[in-house]
């Protein structure tokens, strides 16, 4: 018998890897979501570049708002990548590590909430300036935004205190409540903005065409965001 065959037959077989739990509807879903969010992050970075290139005359407040949103979105993408790397690469073959939260996943709800509130404040300010009779709606949306950031902040604090995902399940409603506040605020602000723009029609084709474009922009940036937030919340509830 050849020497190498004897060596192979006498060698000790490697220890089997521990059996891993199915990750399709947990970290697998997070990984797919991260892929999609990184594509959208690229679009956000491109839009930010075009904004500063095309509108250098805008005021400092608006430029600061855009910069802050870009920073928040960058942090969100970094956190998502860190979460995926920690659980799916660094903790590979360590099933016990999948039970515990890490700082990036704990702070993620708060950073996401901050990004949402900043974006919503832009639309709220626009309605406040161009439609004074709807300022009460803006106030209501502002209260919802404060409640939203409060729920997300509490959810992040609880995540740092509670070590395991299983123990955190009873506080998952905090994140769901924050998402509900975000969806409601988005819907209110978008609906009012569409109403204001629709009533601004003059009958002149060129002007009305511009208004139609603005309405489509409001739907794409406000209503669609709210729809995806709602779907995200429903998927989280369905997973539990």
PDB file of N, CA and C in Angstrom, residues 124-191:
ATOM      1  N   UNK A 124     -41.633  68.787   7.027  1.00  0.00           N
ATOM      2  CA  UNK A 124     -42.430  69.556   7.989  1.00  0.00           C
ATOM      3  C   UNK A 124     -42.138  71.055   7.861  1.00  0.00           C
ATOM      4  N   UNK A 125     -40.886  71.413   7.713  1.00  0.00           N
ATOM      5  CA  UNK A 125     -40.513  72.822   7.550  1.00  0.00           C
ATOM      6  C   UNK A 125     -41.075  73.391   6.260  1.00  0.00           C
ATOM      7  N   UNK A 126     -41.048  72.594   5.198  1.00  0.00           N
ATOM      8  CA  UNK A 126     -41.588  73.065   3.914  1.00  0.00           C
ATOM      9  C   UNK A 126     -43.072  73.365   4.025  1.00  0.00           C
ATOM     10  N   UNK A 127     -43.837  72.461   4.649  1.00  0.00           N
ATOM     11  CA  UNK A 127     -45.279  72.672   4.811  1.00  0.00           C
ATOM     12  C   UNK A 127     -45.545  73.862   5.727  1.00  0.00           C
ATOM     13  N   UNK A 128     -44.752  74.001   6.778  1.00  0.00           N
ATOM     14  CA  UNK A 128     -44.919  75.116   7.714  1.00  0.00           C
ATOM     15  C   UNK A 128     -44.774  76.459   6.993  1.00  0.00           C
ATOM     16  N   UNK A 129     -43.881  76.538   6.029  1.00  0.00           N
ATOM     17  CA  UNK A 129     -43.620  77.798   5.330  1.00  0.00           C
ATOM     18  C   UNK A 129     -44.631  78.078   4.218  1.00  0.00           C
ATOM     19  N   UNK A 130     -45.027  77.042   3.461  1.00  0.00           N
ATOM     20  CA  UNK A 130     -45.867  77.287   2.279  1.00  0.00           C
ATOM     21  C   UNK A 130     -47.362  77.082   2.544  1.00  0.00           C
ATOM     22  N   UNK A 131     -47.723  76.463   3.645  1.00  0.00           N
ATOM     23  CA  UNK A 131     -49.136  76.187   3.925  1.00  0.00           C
ATOM     24  C   UNK A 131     -49.447  76.448   5.393  1.00  0.00           C
ATOM     25  N   UNK A 132     -49.575  77.723   5.779  1.00  0.00           N
ATOM     26  CA  UNK A 132     -49.811  78.053   7.197  1.00  0.00           C
ATOM     27  C   UNK A 132     -51.056  77.410   7.780  1.00  0.00           C
ATOM     28  N   UNK A 133     -52.090  77.165   6.974  1.00  0.00           N
ATOM     29  CA  UNK A 133     -53.327  76.595   7.528  1.00  0.00           C
ATOM     30  C   UNK A 133     -53.171  75.134   7.929  1.00  0.00           C
ATOM     31  N   UNK A 134     -52.093  74.504   7.497  1.00  0.00           N
ATOM     32  CA  UNK A 134     -51.835  73.112   7.873  1.00  0.00           C
ATOM     33  C   UNK A 134     -50.774  73.000   8.968  1.00  0.00           C
ATOM     34  N   UNK A 135     -50.504  74.082   9.640  1.00  0.00           N
ATOM     35  CA  UNK A 135     -49.464  74.037  10.662  1.00  0.00           C
ATOM     36  C   UNK A 135     -49.831  73.127  11.832  1.00  0.00           C
ATOM     37  N   UNK A 136     -51.115  72.959  12.091  1.00  0.00           N
ATOM     38  CA  UNK A 136     -51.529  72.039  13.153  1.00  0.00           C
ATOM     39  C   UNK A 136     -51.100  70.609  12.815  1.00  0.00           C
ATOM     40  N   UNK A 137     -51.204  70.255  11.535  1.00  0.00           N
ATOM     41  CA  UNK A 137     -50.760  68.928  11.107  1.00  0.00           C
ATOM     42  C   UNK A 137     -49.252  68.796  11.308  1.00  0.00           C
ATOM     43  N   UNK A 138     -48.524  69.876  11.028  1.00  0.00           N
ATOM     44  CA  UNK A 138     -47.077  69.857  11.227  1.00  0.00           C
ATOM     45  C   UNK A 138     -46.743  69.647  12.705  1.00  0.00           C
ATOM     46  N   UNK A 139     -47.522  70.304  13.582  1.00  0.00           N
ATOM     47  CA  UNK A 139     -47.308  70.135  15.022  1.00  0.00           C
ATOM     48  C   UNK A 139     -47.554  68.683  15.431  1.00  0.00           C
ATOM     49  N   UNK A 140     -48.631  68.100  14.915  1.00  0.00           N
ATOM     50  CA  UNK A 140     -48.935  66.695  15.219  1.00  0.00           C
ATOM     51  C   UNK A 140     -47.809  65.783  14.717  1.00  0.00           C
ATOM     52  N   UNK A 141     -47.345  66.059  13.493  1.00  0.00           N
ATOM     53  CA  UNK A 141     -46.242  65.257  12.941  1.00  0.00           C
ATOM     54  C   UNK A 141     -44.977  65.431  13.777  1.00  0.00           C
ATOM     55  N   UNK A 142     -44.747  66.649  14.276  1.00  0.00           N
ATOM     56  CA  UNK A 142     -43.586  66.891  15.137  1.00  0.00           C
ATOM     57  C   UNK A 142     -43.659  66.096  16.426  1.00  0.00           C
ATOM     58  N   UNK A 143     -44.858  66.021  17.005  1.00  0.00           N
ATOM     59  CA  UNK A 143     -45.047  65.225  18.229  1.00  0.00           C
ATOM     60  C   UNK A 143     -44.789  63.747  17.939  1.00  0.00           C
ATOM     61  N   UNK A 144     -45.267  63.286  16.784  1.00  0.00           N
ATOM     62  CA  UNK A 144     -45.027  61.892  16.396  1.00  0.00           C
ATOM     63  C   UNK A 144     -43.532  61.626  16.212  1.00  0.00           C
ATOM     64  N   UNK A 145     -42.825  62.602  15.654  1.00  0.00           N
ATOM     65  CA  UNK A 145     -41.381  62.437  15.460  1.00  0.00           C
ATOM     66  C   UNK A 145     -40.648  62.358  16.792  1.00  0.00           C
ATOM     67  N   UNK A 146     -41.076  63.194  17.754  1.00  0.00           N
ATOM     68  CA  UNK A 146     -40.472  63.132  19.088  1.00  0.00           C
ATOM     69  C   UNK A 146     -40.748  61.785  19.752  1.00  0.00           C
ATOM     70  N   UNK A 147     -41.994  61.310  19.605  1.00  0.00           N
ATOM     71  CA  UNK A 147     -42.327  59.996  20.159  1.00  0.00           C
ATOM     72  C   UNK A 147     -41.520  58.902  19.463  1.00  0.00           C
ATOM     73  N   UNK A 148     -41.365  59.051  18.154  1.00  0.00           N
ATOM     74  CA  UNK A 148     -40.594  58.080  17.366  1.00  0.00           C
ATOM     75  C   UNK A 148     -39.161  57.963  17.867  1.00  0.00           C
ATOM     76  N   UNK A 149     -38.488  59.100  18.029  1.00  0.00           N
ATOM     77  CA  UNK A 149     -37.094  59.068  18.478  1.00  0.00           C
ATOM     78  C   UNK A 149     -37.012  58.585  19.922  1.00  0.00           C
ATOM     79  N   UNK A 150     -38.059  58.869  20.708  1.00  0.00           N
ATOM     80  CA  UNK A 150     -38.090  58.384  22.084  1.00  0.00           C
ATOM     81  C   UNK A 150     -38.177  56.866  22.156  1.00  0.00           C
ATOM     82  N   UNK A 151     -39.029  56.278  21.323  1.00  0.00           N
ATOM     83  CA  UNK A 151     -39.151  54.817  21.296  1.00  0.00           C
ATOM     84  C   UNK A 151     -37.853  54.173  20.821  1.00  0.00           C
ATOM     85  N   UNK A 152     -37.254  54.730  19.771  1.00  0.00           N
ATOM     86  CA  UNK A 152     -36.008  54.157  19.258  1.00  0.00           C
ATOM     87  C   UNK A 152     -34.875  54.285  20.280  1.00  0.00           C
ATOM     88  N   UNK A 153     -34.822  55.429  20.963  1.00  0.00           N
ATOM     89  CA  UNK A 153     -33.795  55.625  21.989  1.00  0.00           C
ATOM     90  C   UNK A 153     -33.967  54.619  23.121  1.00  0.00           C
ATOM     91  N   UNK A 154     -35.202  54.452  23.572  1.00  0.00           N
ATOM     92  CA  UNK A 154     -35.471  53.489  24.645  1.00  0.00           C
ATOM     93  C   UNK A 154     -35.143  52.072  24.195  1.00  0.00           C
ATOM     94  N   UNK A 155     -35.481  51.759  22.927  1.00  0.00           N
ATOM     95  CA  UNK A 155     -35.163  50.434  22.402  1.00  0.00           C
ATOM     96  C   UNK A 155     -33.669  50.166  22.387  1.00  0.00           C
ATOM     97  N   UNK A 156     -32.867  51.187  22.019  1.00  0.00           N
ATOM     98  CA  UNK A 156     -31.413  51.020  22.008  1.00  0.00           C
ATOM     99  C   UNK A 156     -30.854  50.866  23.414  1.00  0.00           C
ATOM    100  N   UNK A 157     -31.365  51.659  24.352  1.00  0.00           N
ATOM    101  CA  UNK A 157     -30.901  51.558  25.737  1.00  0.00           C
ATOM    102  C   UNK A 157     -31.212  50.173  26.303  1.00  0.00           C
ATOM    103  N   UNK A 158     -32.419  49.693  26.048  1.00  0.00           N
ATOM    104  CA  UNK A 158     -32.799  48.358  26.519  1.00  0.00           C
ATOM    105  C   UNK A 158     -31.910  47.278  25.895  1.00  0.00           C
ATOM    106  N   UNK A 159     -31.552  47.480  24.619  1.00  0.00           N
ATOM    107  CA  UNK A 159     -30.707  46.492  23.936  1.00  0.00           C
ATOM    108  C   UNK A 159     -29.326  46.398  24.589  1.00  0.00           C
ATOM    109  N   UNK A 160     -28.792  47.531  25.059  1.00  0.00           N
ATOM    110  CA  UNK A 160     -27.495  47.503  25.742  1.00  0.00           C
ATOM    111  C   UNK A 160     -27.601  46.824  27.109  1.00  0.00           C
ATOM    112  N   UNK A 161     -28.758  46.961  27.749  1.00  0.00           N
ATOM    113  CA  UNK A 161     -28.927  46.401  29.092  1.00  0.00           C
ATOM    114  C   UNK A 161     -29.212  44.900  29.041  1.00  0.00           C
ATOM    115  N   UNK A 162     -30.042  44.496  28.076  1.00  0.00           N
ATOM    116  CA  UNK A 162     -30.469  43.095  27.976  1.00  0.00           C
ATOM    117  C   UNK A 162     -29.515  42.346  27.053  1.00  0.00           C
ATOM    118  N   UNK A 163     -28.866  41.279  27.510  1.00  0.00           N
ATOM    119  CA  UNK A 163     -27.785  40.654  26.735  1.00  0.00           C
ATOM    120  C   UNK A 163     -28.241  39.799  25.557  1.00  0.00           C
ATOM    121  N   UNK A 164     -29.351  39.062  25.689  1.00  0.00           N
ATOM    122  CA  UNK A 164     -29.702  38.095  24.651  1.00  0.00           C
ATOM    123  C   UNK A 164     -30.919  38.558  23.852  1.00  0.00           C
ATOM    124  N   UNK A 165     -31.023  38.040  22.618  1.00  0.00           N
ATOM    125  CA  UNK A 165     -32.153  38.370  21.763  1.00  0.00           C
ATOM    126  C   UNK A 165     -33.454  37.807  22.319  1.00  0.00           C
ATOM    127  N   UNK A 166     -33.379  36.651  22.895  1.00  0.00           N
ATOM    128  CA  UNK A 166     -34.589  36.028  23.431  1.00  0.00           C
ATOM    129  C   UNK A 166     -35.192  36.870  24.552  1.00  0.00           C
ATOM    130  N   UNK A 167     -34.336  37.390  25.426  1.00  0.00           N
ATOM    131  CA  UNK A 167     -34.824  38.243  26.506  1.00  0.00           C
ATOM    132  C   UNK A 167     -35.340  39.582  25.983  1.00  0.00           C
ATOM    133  N   UNK A 168     -34.814  40.029  24.842  1.00  0.00           N
ATOM    134  CA  UNK A 168     -35.204  41.333  24.296  1.00  0.00           C
ATOM    135  C   UNK A 168     -36.552  41.283  23.580  1.00  0.00           C
ATOM    136  N   UNK A 169     -37.043  40.082  23.291  1.00  0.00           N
ATOM    137  CA  UNK A 169     -38.270  39.960  22.509  1.00  0.00           C
ATOM    138  C   UNK A 169     -39.444  40.692  23.154  1.00  0.00           C
ATOM    139  N   UNK A 170     -39.515  40.697  24.479  1.00  0.00           N
ATOM    140  CA  UNK A 170     -40.644  41.358  25.134  1.00  0.00           C
ATOM    141  C   UNK A 170     -40.564  42.880  25.014  1.00  0.00           C
ATOM    142  N   UNK A 171     -39.416  43.403  24.594  1.00  0.00           N
ATOM    143  CA  UNK A 171     -39.278  44.849  24.391  1.00  0.00           C
ATOM    144  C   UNK A 171     -39.203  45.220  22.906  1.00  0.00           C
ATOM    145  N   UNK A 172     -39.428  44.239  22.039  1.00  0.00           N
ATOM    146  CA  UNK A 172     -39.386  44.492  20.608  1.00  0.00           C
ATOM    147  C   UNK A 172     -40.457  45.488  20.185  1.00  0.00           C
ATOM    148  N   UNK A 173     -41.531  45.594  20.990  1.00  0.00           N
ATOM    149  CA  UNK A 173     -42.618  46.513  20.672  1.00  0.00           C
ATOM    150  C   UNK A 173     -42.140  47.959  20.651  1.00  0.00           C
ATOM    151  N   UNK A 174     -41.032  48.257  21.342  1.00  0.00           N
ATOM    152  CA  UNK A 174     -40.520  49.634  21.328  1.00  0.00           C
ATOM    153  C   UNK A 174     -40.098  50.038  19.921  1.00  0.00           C
ATOM    154  N   UNK A 175     -39.380  49.152  19.244  1.00  0.00           N
ATOM    155  CA  UNK A 175     -38.959  49.424  17.870  1.00  0.00           C
ATOM    156  C   UNK A 175     -40.164  49.464  16.939  1.00  0.00           C
ATOM    157  N   UNK A 176     -41.121  48.555  17.159  1.00  0.00           N
ATOM    158  CA  UNK A 176     -42.329  48.543  16.333  1.00  0.00           C
ATOM    159  C   UNK A 176     -43.142  49.826  16.533  1.00  0.00           C
ATOM    160  N   UNK A 177     -43.204  50.301  17.783  1.00  0.00           N
ATOM    161  CA  UNK A 177     -43.928  51.542  18.044  1.00  0.00           C
ATOM    162  C   UNK A 177     -43.236  52.724  17.380  1.00  0.00           C
ATOM    163  N   UNK A 178     -41.899  52.755  17.422  1.00  0.00           N
ATOM    164  CA  UNK A 178     -41.169  53.821  16.743  1.00  0.00           C
ATOM    165  C   UNK A 178     -41.418  53.798  15.246  1.00  0.00           C
ATOM    166  N   UNK A 179     -41.447  52.608  14.657  1.00  0.00           N
ATOM    167  CA  UNK A 179     -41.735  52.481  13.225  1.00  0.00           C
ATOM    168  C   UNK A 179     -43.155  52.942  12.913  1.00  0.00           C
ATOM    169  N   UNK A 180     -44.101  52.655  13.811  1.00  0.00           N
ATOM    170  CA  UNK A 180     -45.484  53.107  13.621  1.00  0.00           C
ATOM    171  C   UNK A 180     -45.564  54.627  13.623  1.00  0.00           C
ATOM    172  N   UNK A 181     -44.852  55.261  14.551  1.00  0.00           N
ATOM    173  CA  UNK A 181     -44.815  56.721  14.588  1.00  0.00           C
ATOM    174  C   UNK A 181     -44.222  57.282  13.294  1.00  0.00           C
ATOM    175  N   UNK A 182     -43.174  56.636  12.790  1.00  0.00           N
ATOM    176  CA  UNK A 182     -42.522  57.092  11.557  1.00  0.00           C
ATOM    177  C   UNK A 182     -43.471  56.980  10.373  1.00  0.00           C
ATOM    178  N   UNK A 183     -44.177  55.852  10.268  1.00  0.00           N
ATOM    179  CA  UNK A 183     -45.121  55.653   9.159  1.00  0.00           C
ATOM    180  C   UNK A 183     -46.238  56.691   9.215  1.00  0.00           C
ATOM    181  N   UNK A 184     -46.767  56.939  10.419  1.00  0.00           N
ATOM    182  CA  UNK A 184     -47.860  57.898  10.567  1.00  0.00           C
ATOM    183  C   UNK A 184     -47.408  59.307  10.210  1.00  0.00           C
ATOM    184  N   UNK A 185     -46.235  59.713  10.693  1.00  0.00           N
ATOM    185  CA  UNK A 185     -45.721  61.048  10.384  1.00  0.00           C
ATOM    186  C   UNK A 185     -45.463  61.200   8.884  1.00  0.00           C
ATOM    187  N   UNK A 186     -44.861  60.194   8.261  1.00  0.00           N
ATOM    188  CA  UNK A 186     -44.614  60.231   6.813  1.00  0.00           C
ATOM    189  C   UNK A 186     -45.910  60.386   6.040  1.00  0.00           C
ATOM    190  N   UNK A 187     -46.919  59.616   6.429  1.00  0.00           N
ATOM    191  CA  UNK A 187     -48.203  59.647   5.722  1.00  0.00           C
ATOM    192  C   UNK A 187     -48.864  61.012   5.859  1.00  0.00           C
ATOM    193  N   UNK A 188     -48.869  61.574   7.059  1.00  0.00           N
ATOM    194  CA  UNK A 188     -49.473  62.889   7.281  1.00  0.00           C
ATOM    195  C   UNK A 188     -48.788  63.968   6.448  1.00  0.00           C
ATOM    196  N   UNK A 189     -47.473  64.030   6.538  1.00  0.00           N
ATOM    197  CA  UNK A 189     -46.729  65.079   5.840  1.00  0.00           C
ATOM    198  C   UNK A 189     -46.854  64.941   4.325  1.00  0.00           C
ATOM    199  N   UNK A 190     -46.789  63.727   3.832  1.00  0.00           N
ATOM    200  CA  UNK A 190     -46.888  63.513   2.387  1.00  0.00           C
ATOM    201  C   UNK A 190     -48.280  63.864   1.878  1.00  0.00           C
ATOM    202  N   UNK A 191     -49.311  63.446   2.620  1.00  0.00           N
ATOM    203  CA  UNK A 191     -50.686  63.736   2.208  1.00  0.00           C
ATOM    204  C   UNK A 191     -50.928  65.243   2.150  1.00  0.00           C
TER     205      UNK A 191
END
